[in-house]
CSV table of C-alpha atoms and ligand atoms in Angstrom, one decimal:
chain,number,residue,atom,x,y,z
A,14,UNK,CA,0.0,0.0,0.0
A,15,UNK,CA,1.4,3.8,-1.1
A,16,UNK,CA,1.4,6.0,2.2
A,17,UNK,CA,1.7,9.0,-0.2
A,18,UNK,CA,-1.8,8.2,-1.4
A,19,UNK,CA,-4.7,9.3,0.2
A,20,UNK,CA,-8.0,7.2,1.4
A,21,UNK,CA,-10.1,7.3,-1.1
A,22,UNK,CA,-7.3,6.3,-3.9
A,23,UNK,CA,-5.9,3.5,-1.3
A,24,UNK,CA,-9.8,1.8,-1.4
A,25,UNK,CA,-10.1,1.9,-5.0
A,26,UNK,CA,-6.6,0.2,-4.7
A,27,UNK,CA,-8.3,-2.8,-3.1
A,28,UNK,CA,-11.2,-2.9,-5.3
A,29,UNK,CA,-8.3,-3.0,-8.0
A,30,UNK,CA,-6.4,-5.7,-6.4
A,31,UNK,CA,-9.7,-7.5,-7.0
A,32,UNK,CA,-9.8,-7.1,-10.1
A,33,UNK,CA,-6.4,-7.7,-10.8
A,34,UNK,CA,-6.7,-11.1,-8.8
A,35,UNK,CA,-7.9,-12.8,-11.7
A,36,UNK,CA,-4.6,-12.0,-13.4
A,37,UNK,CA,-3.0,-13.5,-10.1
A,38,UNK,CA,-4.6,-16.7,-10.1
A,39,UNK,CA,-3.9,-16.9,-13.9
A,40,UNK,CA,0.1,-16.4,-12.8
A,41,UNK,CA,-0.4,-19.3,-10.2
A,42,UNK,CA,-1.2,-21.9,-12.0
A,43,UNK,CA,1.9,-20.6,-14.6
A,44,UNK,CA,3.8,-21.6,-11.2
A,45,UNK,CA,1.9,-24.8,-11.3
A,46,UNK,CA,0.4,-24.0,-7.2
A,47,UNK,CA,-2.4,-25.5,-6.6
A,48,UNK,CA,-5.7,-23.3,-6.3
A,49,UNK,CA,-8.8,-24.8,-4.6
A,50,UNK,CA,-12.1,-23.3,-5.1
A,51,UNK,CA,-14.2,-22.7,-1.6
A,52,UNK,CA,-17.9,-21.9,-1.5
A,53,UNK,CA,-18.2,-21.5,2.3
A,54,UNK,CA,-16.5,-20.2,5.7
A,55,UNK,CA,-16.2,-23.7,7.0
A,56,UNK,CA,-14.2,-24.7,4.5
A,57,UNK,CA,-11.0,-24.6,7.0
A,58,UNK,CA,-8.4,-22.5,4.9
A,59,UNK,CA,-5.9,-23.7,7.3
A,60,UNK,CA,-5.2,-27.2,5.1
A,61,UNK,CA,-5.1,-25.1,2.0
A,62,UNK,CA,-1.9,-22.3,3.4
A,63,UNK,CA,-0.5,-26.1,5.1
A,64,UNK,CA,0.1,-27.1,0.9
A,65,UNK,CA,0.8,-23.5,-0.2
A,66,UNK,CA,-2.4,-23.5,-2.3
A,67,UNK,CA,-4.3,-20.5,-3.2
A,68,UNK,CA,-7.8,-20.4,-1.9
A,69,UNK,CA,-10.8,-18.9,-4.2
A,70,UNK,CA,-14.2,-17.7,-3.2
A,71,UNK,CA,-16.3,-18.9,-5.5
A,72,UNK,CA,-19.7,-17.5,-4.3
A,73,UNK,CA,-21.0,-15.3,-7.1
A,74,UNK,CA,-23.1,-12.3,-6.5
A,75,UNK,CA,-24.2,-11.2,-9.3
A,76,UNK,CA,-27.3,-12.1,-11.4
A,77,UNK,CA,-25.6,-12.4,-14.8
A,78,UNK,CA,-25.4,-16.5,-15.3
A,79,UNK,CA,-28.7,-16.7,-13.2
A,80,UNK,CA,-30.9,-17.5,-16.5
A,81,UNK,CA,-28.1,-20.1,-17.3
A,82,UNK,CA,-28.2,-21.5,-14.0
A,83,UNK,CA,-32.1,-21.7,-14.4
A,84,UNK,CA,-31.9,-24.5,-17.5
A,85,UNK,CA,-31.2,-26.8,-14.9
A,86,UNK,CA,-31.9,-25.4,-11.3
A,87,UNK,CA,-35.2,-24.2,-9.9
A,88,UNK,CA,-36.0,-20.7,-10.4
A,89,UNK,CA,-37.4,-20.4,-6.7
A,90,UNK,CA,-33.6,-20.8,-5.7
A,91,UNK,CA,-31.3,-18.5,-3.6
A,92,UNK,CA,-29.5,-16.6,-6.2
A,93,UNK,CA,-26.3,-17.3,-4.7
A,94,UNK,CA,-26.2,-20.5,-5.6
A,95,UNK,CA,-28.0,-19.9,-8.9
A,96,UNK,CA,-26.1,-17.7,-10.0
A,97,UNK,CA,-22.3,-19.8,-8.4
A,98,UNK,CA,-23.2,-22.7,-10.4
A,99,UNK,CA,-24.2,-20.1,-13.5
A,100,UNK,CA,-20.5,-18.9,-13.1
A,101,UNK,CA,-19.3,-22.3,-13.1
A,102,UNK,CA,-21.6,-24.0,-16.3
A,103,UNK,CA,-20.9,-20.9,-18.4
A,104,UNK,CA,-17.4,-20.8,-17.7
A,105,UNK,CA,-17.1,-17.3,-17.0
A,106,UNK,CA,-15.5,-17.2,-13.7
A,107,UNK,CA,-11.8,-17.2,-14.1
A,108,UNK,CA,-11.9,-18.6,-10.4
A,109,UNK,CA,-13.8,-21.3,-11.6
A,110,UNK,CA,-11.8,-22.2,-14.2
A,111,UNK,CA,-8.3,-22.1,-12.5
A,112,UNK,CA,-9.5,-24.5,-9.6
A,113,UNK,CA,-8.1,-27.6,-9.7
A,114,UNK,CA,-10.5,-29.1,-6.9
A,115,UNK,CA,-14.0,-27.5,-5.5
A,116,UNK,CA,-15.0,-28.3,-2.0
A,117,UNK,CA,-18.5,-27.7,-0.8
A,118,UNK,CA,-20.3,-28.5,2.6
A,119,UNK,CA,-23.6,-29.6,3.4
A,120,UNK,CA,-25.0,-26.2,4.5
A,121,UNK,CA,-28.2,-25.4,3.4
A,122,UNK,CA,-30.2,-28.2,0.8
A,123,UNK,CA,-30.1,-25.7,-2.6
A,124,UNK,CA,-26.3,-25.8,-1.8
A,125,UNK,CA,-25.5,-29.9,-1.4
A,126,UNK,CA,-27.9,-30.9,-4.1
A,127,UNK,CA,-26.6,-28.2,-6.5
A,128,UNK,CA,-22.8,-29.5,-6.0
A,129,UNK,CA,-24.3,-32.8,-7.2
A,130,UNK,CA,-24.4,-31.0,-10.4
A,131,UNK,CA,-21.5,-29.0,-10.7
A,132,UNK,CA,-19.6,-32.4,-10.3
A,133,UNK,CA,-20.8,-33.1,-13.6
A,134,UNK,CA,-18.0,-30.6,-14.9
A,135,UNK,CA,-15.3,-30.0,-12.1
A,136,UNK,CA,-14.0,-32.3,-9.6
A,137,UNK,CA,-16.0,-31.5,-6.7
A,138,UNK,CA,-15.6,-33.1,-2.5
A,139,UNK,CA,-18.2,-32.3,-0.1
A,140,UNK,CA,-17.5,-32.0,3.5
A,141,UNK,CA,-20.3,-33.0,5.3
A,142,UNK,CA,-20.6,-30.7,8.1
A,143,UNK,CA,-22.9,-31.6,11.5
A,144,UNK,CA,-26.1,-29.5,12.0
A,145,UNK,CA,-25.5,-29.2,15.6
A,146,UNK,CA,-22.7,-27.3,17.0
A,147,UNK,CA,-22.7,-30.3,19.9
A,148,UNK,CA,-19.3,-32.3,20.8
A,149,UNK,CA,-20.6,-34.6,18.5
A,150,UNK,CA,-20.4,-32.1,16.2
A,151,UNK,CA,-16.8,-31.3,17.0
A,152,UNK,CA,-16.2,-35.3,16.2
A,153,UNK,CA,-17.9,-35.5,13.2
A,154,UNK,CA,-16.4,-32.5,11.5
A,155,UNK,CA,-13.0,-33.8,13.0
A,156,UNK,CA,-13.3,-36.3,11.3
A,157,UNK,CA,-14.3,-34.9,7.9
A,158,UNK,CA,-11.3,-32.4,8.3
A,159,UNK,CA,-8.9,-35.7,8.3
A,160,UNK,CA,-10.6,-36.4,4.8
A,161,UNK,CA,-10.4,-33.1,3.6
A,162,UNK,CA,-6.7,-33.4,4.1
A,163,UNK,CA,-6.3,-36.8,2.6
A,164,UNK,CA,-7.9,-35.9,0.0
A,165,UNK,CA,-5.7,-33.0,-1.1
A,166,UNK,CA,-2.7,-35.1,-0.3
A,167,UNK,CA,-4.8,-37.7,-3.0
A,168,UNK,CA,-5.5,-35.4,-5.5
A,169,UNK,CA,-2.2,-32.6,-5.3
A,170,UNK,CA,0.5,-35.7,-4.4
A,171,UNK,CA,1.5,-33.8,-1.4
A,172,UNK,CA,2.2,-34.8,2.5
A,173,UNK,CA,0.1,-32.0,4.8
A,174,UNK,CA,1.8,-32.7,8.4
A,175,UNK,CA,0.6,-31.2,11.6
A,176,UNK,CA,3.5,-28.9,11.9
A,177,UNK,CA,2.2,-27.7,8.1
A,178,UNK,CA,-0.9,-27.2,9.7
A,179,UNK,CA,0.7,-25.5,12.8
A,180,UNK,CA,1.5,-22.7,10.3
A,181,UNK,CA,-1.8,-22.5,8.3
A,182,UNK,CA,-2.9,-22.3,11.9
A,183,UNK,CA,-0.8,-19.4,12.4
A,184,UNK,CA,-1.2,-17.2,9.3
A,185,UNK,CA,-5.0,-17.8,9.4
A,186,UNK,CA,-5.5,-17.1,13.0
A,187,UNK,CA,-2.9,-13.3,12.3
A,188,UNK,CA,-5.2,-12.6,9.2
A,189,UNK,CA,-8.5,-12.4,11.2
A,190,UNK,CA,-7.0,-10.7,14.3
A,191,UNK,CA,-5.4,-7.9,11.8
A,192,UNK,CA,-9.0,-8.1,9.4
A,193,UNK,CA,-11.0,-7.7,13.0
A,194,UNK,CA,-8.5,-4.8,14.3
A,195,UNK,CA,-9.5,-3.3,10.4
A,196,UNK,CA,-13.4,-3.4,11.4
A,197,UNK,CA,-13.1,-2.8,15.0
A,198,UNK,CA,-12.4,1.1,14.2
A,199,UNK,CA,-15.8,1.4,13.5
A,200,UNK,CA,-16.4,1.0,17.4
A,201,UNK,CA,-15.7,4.4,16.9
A,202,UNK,CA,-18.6,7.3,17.1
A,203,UNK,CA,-18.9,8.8,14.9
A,204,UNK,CA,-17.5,5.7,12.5
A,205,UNK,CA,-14.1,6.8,10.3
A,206,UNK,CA,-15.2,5.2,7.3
A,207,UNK,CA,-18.6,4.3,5.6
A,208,UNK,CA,-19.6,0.7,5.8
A,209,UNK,CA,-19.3,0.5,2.5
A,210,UNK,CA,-15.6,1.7,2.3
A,211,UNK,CA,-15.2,-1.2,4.8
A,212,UNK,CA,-17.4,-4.3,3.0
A,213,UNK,CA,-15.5,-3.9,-0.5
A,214,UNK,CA,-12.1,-3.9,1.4
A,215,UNK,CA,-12.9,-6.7,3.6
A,216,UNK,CA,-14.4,-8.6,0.5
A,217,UNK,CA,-11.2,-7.7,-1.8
A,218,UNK,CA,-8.7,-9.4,0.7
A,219,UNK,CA,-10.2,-12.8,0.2
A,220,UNK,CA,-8.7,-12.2,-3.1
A,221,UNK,CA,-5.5,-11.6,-2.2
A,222,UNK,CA,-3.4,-14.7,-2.7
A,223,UNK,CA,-0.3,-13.6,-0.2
A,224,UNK,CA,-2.3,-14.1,2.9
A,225,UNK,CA,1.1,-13.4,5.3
A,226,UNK,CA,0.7,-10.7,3.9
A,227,UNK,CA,-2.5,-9.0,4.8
A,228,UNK,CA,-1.6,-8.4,8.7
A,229,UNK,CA,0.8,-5.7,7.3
A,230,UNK,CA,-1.6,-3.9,4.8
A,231,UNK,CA,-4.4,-3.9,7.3
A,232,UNK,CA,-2.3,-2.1,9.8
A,233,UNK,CA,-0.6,0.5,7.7
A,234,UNK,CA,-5.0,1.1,6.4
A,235,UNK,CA,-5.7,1.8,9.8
A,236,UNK,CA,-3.0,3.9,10.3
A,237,UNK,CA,-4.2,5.8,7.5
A,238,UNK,CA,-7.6,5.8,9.0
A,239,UNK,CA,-6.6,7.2,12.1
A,240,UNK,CA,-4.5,9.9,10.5
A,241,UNK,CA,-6.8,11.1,7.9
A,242,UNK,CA,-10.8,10.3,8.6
A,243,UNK,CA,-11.9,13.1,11.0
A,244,UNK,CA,-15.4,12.6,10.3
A,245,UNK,CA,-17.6,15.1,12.8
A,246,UNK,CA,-21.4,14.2,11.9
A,247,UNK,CA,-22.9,11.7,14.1
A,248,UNK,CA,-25.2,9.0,12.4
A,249,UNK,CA,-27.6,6.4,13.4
A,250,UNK,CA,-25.9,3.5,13.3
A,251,UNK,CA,-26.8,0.2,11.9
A,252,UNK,CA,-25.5,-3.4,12.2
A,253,UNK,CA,-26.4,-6.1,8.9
A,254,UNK,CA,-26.9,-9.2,9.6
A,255,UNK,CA,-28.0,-12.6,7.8
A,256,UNK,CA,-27.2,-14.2,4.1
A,257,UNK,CA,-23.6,-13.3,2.8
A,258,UNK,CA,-22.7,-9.4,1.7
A,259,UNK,CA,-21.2,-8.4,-1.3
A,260,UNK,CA,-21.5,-7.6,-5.2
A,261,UNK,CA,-25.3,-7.0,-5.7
A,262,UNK,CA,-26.4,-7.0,-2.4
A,263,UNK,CA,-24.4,-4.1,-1.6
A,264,UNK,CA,-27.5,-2.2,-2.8
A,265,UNK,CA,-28.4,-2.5,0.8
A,266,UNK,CA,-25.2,-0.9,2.1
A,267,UNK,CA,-25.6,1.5,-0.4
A,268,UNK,CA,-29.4,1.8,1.0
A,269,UNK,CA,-28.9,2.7,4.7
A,270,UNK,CA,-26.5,5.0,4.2
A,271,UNK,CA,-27.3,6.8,1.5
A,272,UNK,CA,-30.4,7.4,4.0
A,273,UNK,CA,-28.3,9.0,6.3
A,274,UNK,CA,-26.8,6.4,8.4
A,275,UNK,CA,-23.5,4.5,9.2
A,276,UNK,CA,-23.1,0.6,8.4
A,277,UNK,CA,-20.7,0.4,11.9
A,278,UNK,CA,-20.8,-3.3,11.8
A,279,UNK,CA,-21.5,-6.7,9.4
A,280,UNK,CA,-22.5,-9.7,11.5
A,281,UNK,CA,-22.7,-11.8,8.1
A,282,UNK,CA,-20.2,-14.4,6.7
A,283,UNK,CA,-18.3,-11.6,4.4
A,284,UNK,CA,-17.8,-9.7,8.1
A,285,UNK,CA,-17.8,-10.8,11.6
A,286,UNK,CA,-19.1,-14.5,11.8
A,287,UNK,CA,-16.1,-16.4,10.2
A,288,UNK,CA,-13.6,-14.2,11.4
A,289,UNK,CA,-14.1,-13.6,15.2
A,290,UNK,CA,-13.1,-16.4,16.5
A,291,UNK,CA,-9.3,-17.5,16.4
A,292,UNK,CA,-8.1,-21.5,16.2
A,293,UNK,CA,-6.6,-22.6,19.8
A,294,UNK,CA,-3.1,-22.7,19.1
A,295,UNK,CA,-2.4,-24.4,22.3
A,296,UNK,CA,-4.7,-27.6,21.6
A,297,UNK,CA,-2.3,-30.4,20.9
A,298,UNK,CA,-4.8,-31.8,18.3
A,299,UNK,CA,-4.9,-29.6,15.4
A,300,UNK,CA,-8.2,-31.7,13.8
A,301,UNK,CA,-10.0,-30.9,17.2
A,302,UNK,CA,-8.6,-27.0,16.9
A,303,UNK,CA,-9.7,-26.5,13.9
A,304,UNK,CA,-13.3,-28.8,14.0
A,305,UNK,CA,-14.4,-26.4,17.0
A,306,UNK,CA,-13.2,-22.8,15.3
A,307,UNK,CA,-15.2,-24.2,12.4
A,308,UNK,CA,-18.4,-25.7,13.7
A,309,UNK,CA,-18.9,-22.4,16.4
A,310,UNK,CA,-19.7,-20.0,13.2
A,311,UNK,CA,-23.5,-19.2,13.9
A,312,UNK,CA,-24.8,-19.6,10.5
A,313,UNK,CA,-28.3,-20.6,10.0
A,314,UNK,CA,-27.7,-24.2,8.9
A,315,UNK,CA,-26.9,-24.9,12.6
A,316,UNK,CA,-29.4,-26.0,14.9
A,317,UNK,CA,-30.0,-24.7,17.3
A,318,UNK,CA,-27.9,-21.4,16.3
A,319,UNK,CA,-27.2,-19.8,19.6
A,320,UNK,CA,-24.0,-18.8,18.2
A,321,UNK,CA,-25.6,-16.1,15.9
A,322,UNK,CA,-26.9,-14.7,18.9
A,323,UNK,CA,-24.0,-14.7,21.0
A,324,UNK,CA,-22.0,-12.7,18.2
A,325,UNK,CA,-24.8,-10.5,17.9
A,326,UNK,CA,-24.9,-9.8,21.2
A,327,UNK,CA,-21.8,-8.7,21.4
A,328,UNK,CA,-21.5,-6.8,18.5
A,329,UNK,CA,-24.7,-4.3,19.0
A,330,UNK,CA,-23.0,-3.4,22.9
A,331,UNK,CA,-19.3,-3.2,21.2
A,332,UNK,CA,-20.5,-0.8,18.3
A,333,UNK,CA,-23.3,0.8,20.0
A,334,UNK,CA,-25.9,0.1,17.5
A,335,UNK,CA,-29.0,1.4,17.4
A,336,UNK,CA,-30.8,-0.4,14.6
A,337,UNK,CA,-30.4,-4.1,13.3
A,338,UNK,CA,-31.0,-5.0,9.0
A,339,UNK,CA,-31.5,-8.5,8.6
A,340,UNK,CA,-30.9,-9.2,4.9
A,341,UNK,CA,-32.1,-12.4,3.4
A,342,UNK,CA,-31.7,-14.3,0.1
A,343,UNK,CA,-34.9,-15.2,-1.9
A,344,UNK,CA,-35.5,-18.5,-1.1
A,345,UNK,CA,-32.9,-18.9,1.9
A,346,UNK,CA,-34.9,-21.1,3.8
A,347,UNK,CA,-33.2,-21.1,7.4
A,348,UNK,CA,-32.4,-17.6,7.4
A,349,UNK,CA,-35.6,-16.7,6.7
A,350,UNK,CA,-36.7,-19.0,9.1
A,351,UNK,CA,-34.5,-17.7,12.1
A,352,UNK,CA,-35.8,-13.9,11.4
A,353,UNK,CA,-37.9,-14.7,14.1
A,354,UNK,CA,-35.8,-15.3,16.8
A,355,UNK,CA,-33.3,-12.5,15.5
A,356,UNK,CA,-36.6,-10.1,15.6
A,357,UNK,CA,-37.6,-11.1,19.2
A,358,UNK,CA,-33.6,-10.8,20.7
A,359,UNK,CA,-33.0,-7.7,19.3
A,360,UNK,CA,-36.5,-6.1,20.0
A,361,UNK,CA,-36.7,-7.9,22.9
A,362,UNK,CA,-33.7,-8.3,24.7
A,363,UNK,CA,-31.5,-5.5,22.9
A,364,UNK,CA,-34.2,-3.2,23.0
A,365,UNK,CA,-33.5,-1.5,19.5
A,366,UNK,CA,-35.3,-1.5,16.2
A,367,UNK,CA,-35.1,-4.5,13.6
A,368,UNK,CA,-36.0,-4.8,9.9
A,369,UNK,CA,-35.4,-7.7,7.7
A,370,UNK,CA,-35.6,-7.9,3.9
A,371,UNK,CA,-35.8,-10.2,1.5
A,372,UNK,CA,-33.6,-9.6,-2.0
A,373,UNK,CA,-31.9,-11.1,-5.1
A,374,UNK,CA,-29.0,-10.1,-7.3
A,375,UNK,CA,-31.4,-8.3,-9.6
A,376,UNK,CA,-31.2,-4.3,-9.0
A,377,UNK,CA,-35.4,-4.1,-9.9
A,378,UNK,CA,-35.7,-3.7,-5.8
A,379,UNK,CA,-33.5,-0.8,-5.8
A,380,UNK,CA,-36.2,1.9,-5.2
A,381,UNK,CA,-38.2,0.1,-2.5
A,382,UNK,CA,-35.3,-1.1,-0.8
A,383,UNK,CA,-34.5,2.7,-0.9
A,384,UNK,CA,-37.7,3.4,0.4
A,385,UNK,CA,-38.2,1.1,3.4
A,386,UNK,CA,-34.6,1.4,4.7
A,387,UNK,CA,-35.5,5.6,4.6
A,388,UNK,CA,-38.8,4.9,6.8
A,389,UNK,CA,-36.3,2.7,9.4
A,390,UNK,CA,-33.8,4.8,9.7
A,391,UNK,CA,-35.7,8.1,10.0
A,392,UNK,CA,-37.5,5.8,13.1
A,393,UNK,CA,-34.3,5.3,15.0
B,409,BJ8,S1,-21.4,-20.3,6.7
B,409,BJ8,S2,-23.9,-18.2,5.4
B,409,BJ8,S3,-21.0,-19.1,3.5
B,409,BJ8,S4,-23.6,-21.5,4.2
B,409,BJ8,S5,-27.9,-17.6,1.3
B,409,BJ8,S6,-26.5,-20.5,-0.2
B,409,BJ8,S7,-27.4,-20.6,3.3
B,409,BJ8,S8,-29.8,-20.5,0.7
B,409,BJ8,S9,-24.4,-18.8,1.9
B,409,BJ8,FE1,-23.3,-19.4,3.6
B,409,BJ8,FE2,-21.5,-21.0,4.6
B,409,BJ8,FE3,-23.5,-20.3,6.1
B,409,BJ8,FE4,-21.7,-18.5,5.5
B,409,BJ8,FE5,-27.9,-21.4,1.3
B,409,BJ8,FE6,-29.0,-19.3,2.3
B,409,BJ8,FE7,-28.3,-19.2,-0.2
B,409,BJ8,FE8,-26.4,-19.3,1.7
């Protein structure tokens, strides 16, 4: 990152180390590393930095391959998933294309019986993660973490040991303290940066391929924060939760604060929920480490998901937040589901103001998005 520059240049220089990432995974497979292709937090990144592969995010957000996707998927589908596999069929991801290996989970049901499909055309291995984050859980997931690894050692002819994975254990666990300290300065009132400023560069360095690196960039952005964003105006200030941020949903973002308010915190998987919690380096048993990091993330596949709530919690005291958006995916059945329960602890418990919505990827909701995020915030 270029000190001389100022903050608004040094953002658009993550957005274009976004762009430019498709270049860099084009130049890693010139160097013949392997790059595996992730659709999900619980995918634990750790095994992938323990080989030196490159990971890729393969969740799509954008509605451009959804009528592709729609030949052989239900309409009345999420659009992530629509639109991932559209990405993957049409070959338009460059992502896509460079992975050697794709590894899903069993999250939600649109998600494992899509991959069922994709393996039609890429090499695909499921993980099949619990539904219960129980010790039995933890065993399971153990378990399926041993046959993650063996089956990169199959497929990539390499040996993974534990000390390997002491390391991936080590660079992972820096990258999400240094990507929390990033979003933690929005504890601040009023917030230094607008929540979108803070989205696309938390998006943009899960494109970034030198991941011992990002500790380093993160601080030297903060520093820059500090030194330069003297914002004076006090805003109401909002905390998103529910399906995955990013791309097309940032219409929401976009939304609540072009309506006057601050985005201060994103309890979602593209903020908060994956990276809050660190692997216990001091466990002697790495596959138990990592199998508890991963099964604690609260997403709504999880039954019962008191870990949501638990992160919530903690997030509206931290950031002071004074209204909750709960943004769902059409057709997300257990986040939909859960709105309930999000609804009564924040109204209830919290005792501050909830919405949720329901979107796509398409930008046909913009104006009543616009409109009902307006009538929420002008509430608060
Ligand atoms: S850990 S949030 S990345 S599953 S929005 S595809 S749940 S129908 S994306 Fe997710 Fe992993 Fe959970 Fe995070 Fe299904 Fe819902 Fe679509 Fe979703």
């Amino acid at each position: 990152m270029e000190l001389r520059k100022n903050l608004p240049e040094i953002f658009e220089d993550f957005a274009e180390g976004r762009r430019n990432s498709f270049l860099n995974v084009k130049k890693i497979k010139e160097q013949d590393k392997p790059v595996i292709g992730i659709f999900c937090t619980y995918f634990p990144q750790e095994l992938a930095v323990a080989m030196n592969a490159a990971v890729v995010s393969l969740c799509a957000t954008s509605d451009e391959t959804i009528p592709a996707a729609e030949a052989d998927l239900p309409k009345n589908l999420c659009p992530l998933i629509k639109s991932s596999y559209g990405f993957g069929k049409t070959d338009k991801c460059p992502f896509f294309y460079f992975s050697d290996l794709v590894v899903g989970e069993t999250t939600c049901d649109g998600k494992k019986k899509m991959y069922e499909y994709m393996a039609d055309f890429k090499p695909v291995h499921i993980m099949e993660l619990p539904n219960c984050p129980t010790e039995n859980g933890v065993e399971m997931y153990k378990k399926e973490i041993i046959r993650m690894k063996e089956k990169l050692e199959e497929v990539f002819g390499v040996t993974i040991t534990e000390e390997d994975i002491r390391r991936g254990i080590r660079v992972k666990n820096a990258e999400r303290i240094a990507l929390k300290n990033l979003y933690s300065i929005m504890k601040a009132d009023p917030a230094p940066i607008s929540g979108t400023d803070l989205m696309n560069t938390l998006v943009a360095t899960t494109f970034n391929f030198e991941r011992e690196k990002i500790p380093a960039q993160m601080e030297a952005l903060i520093e820059k924060i500090k030194a330069e964003a003297n914002p004076t105006e006090k805003k109401p200030r909002i905390l998103i939760t529910g399906c995955p941020m990013g791309g097309a949903t940032m219409k929401v973002v976009e939304a609540v604060e072009e309506s006057g308010a601050v985005v201060v915190g994103f309890e979602n998987c593209s903020g908060a929920k994956s990276v809050e919690e660190n692997v216990d380096e001091s466990n002697p048993d790495v596959y138990d480490a990592l199998a508890r990091k991963y099964v604690n993330i609260g997403c709504s596949c999880m039954t019962p998901n008191d870990n949501r709530i638990k992160l919530l919690n903690s997030m509206i005291d931290e950031y002071n937040v004074d209204g909750v958006v709960d943004m769902e995916l059409q057709a997300c059945h257990t986040y939909a589901v859960e709105t309930l329960r999000i609804k009564r602890f924040v109204n209830d418990e919290k005792k501050i103001p909830y919405m949720n919505l329901e979107t796509d990827y398409s930008q046909a909701d913009v104006g009543q998005l616009k409109t009902r995020i307006a009538a929420f915030i002008e509430m608060l």
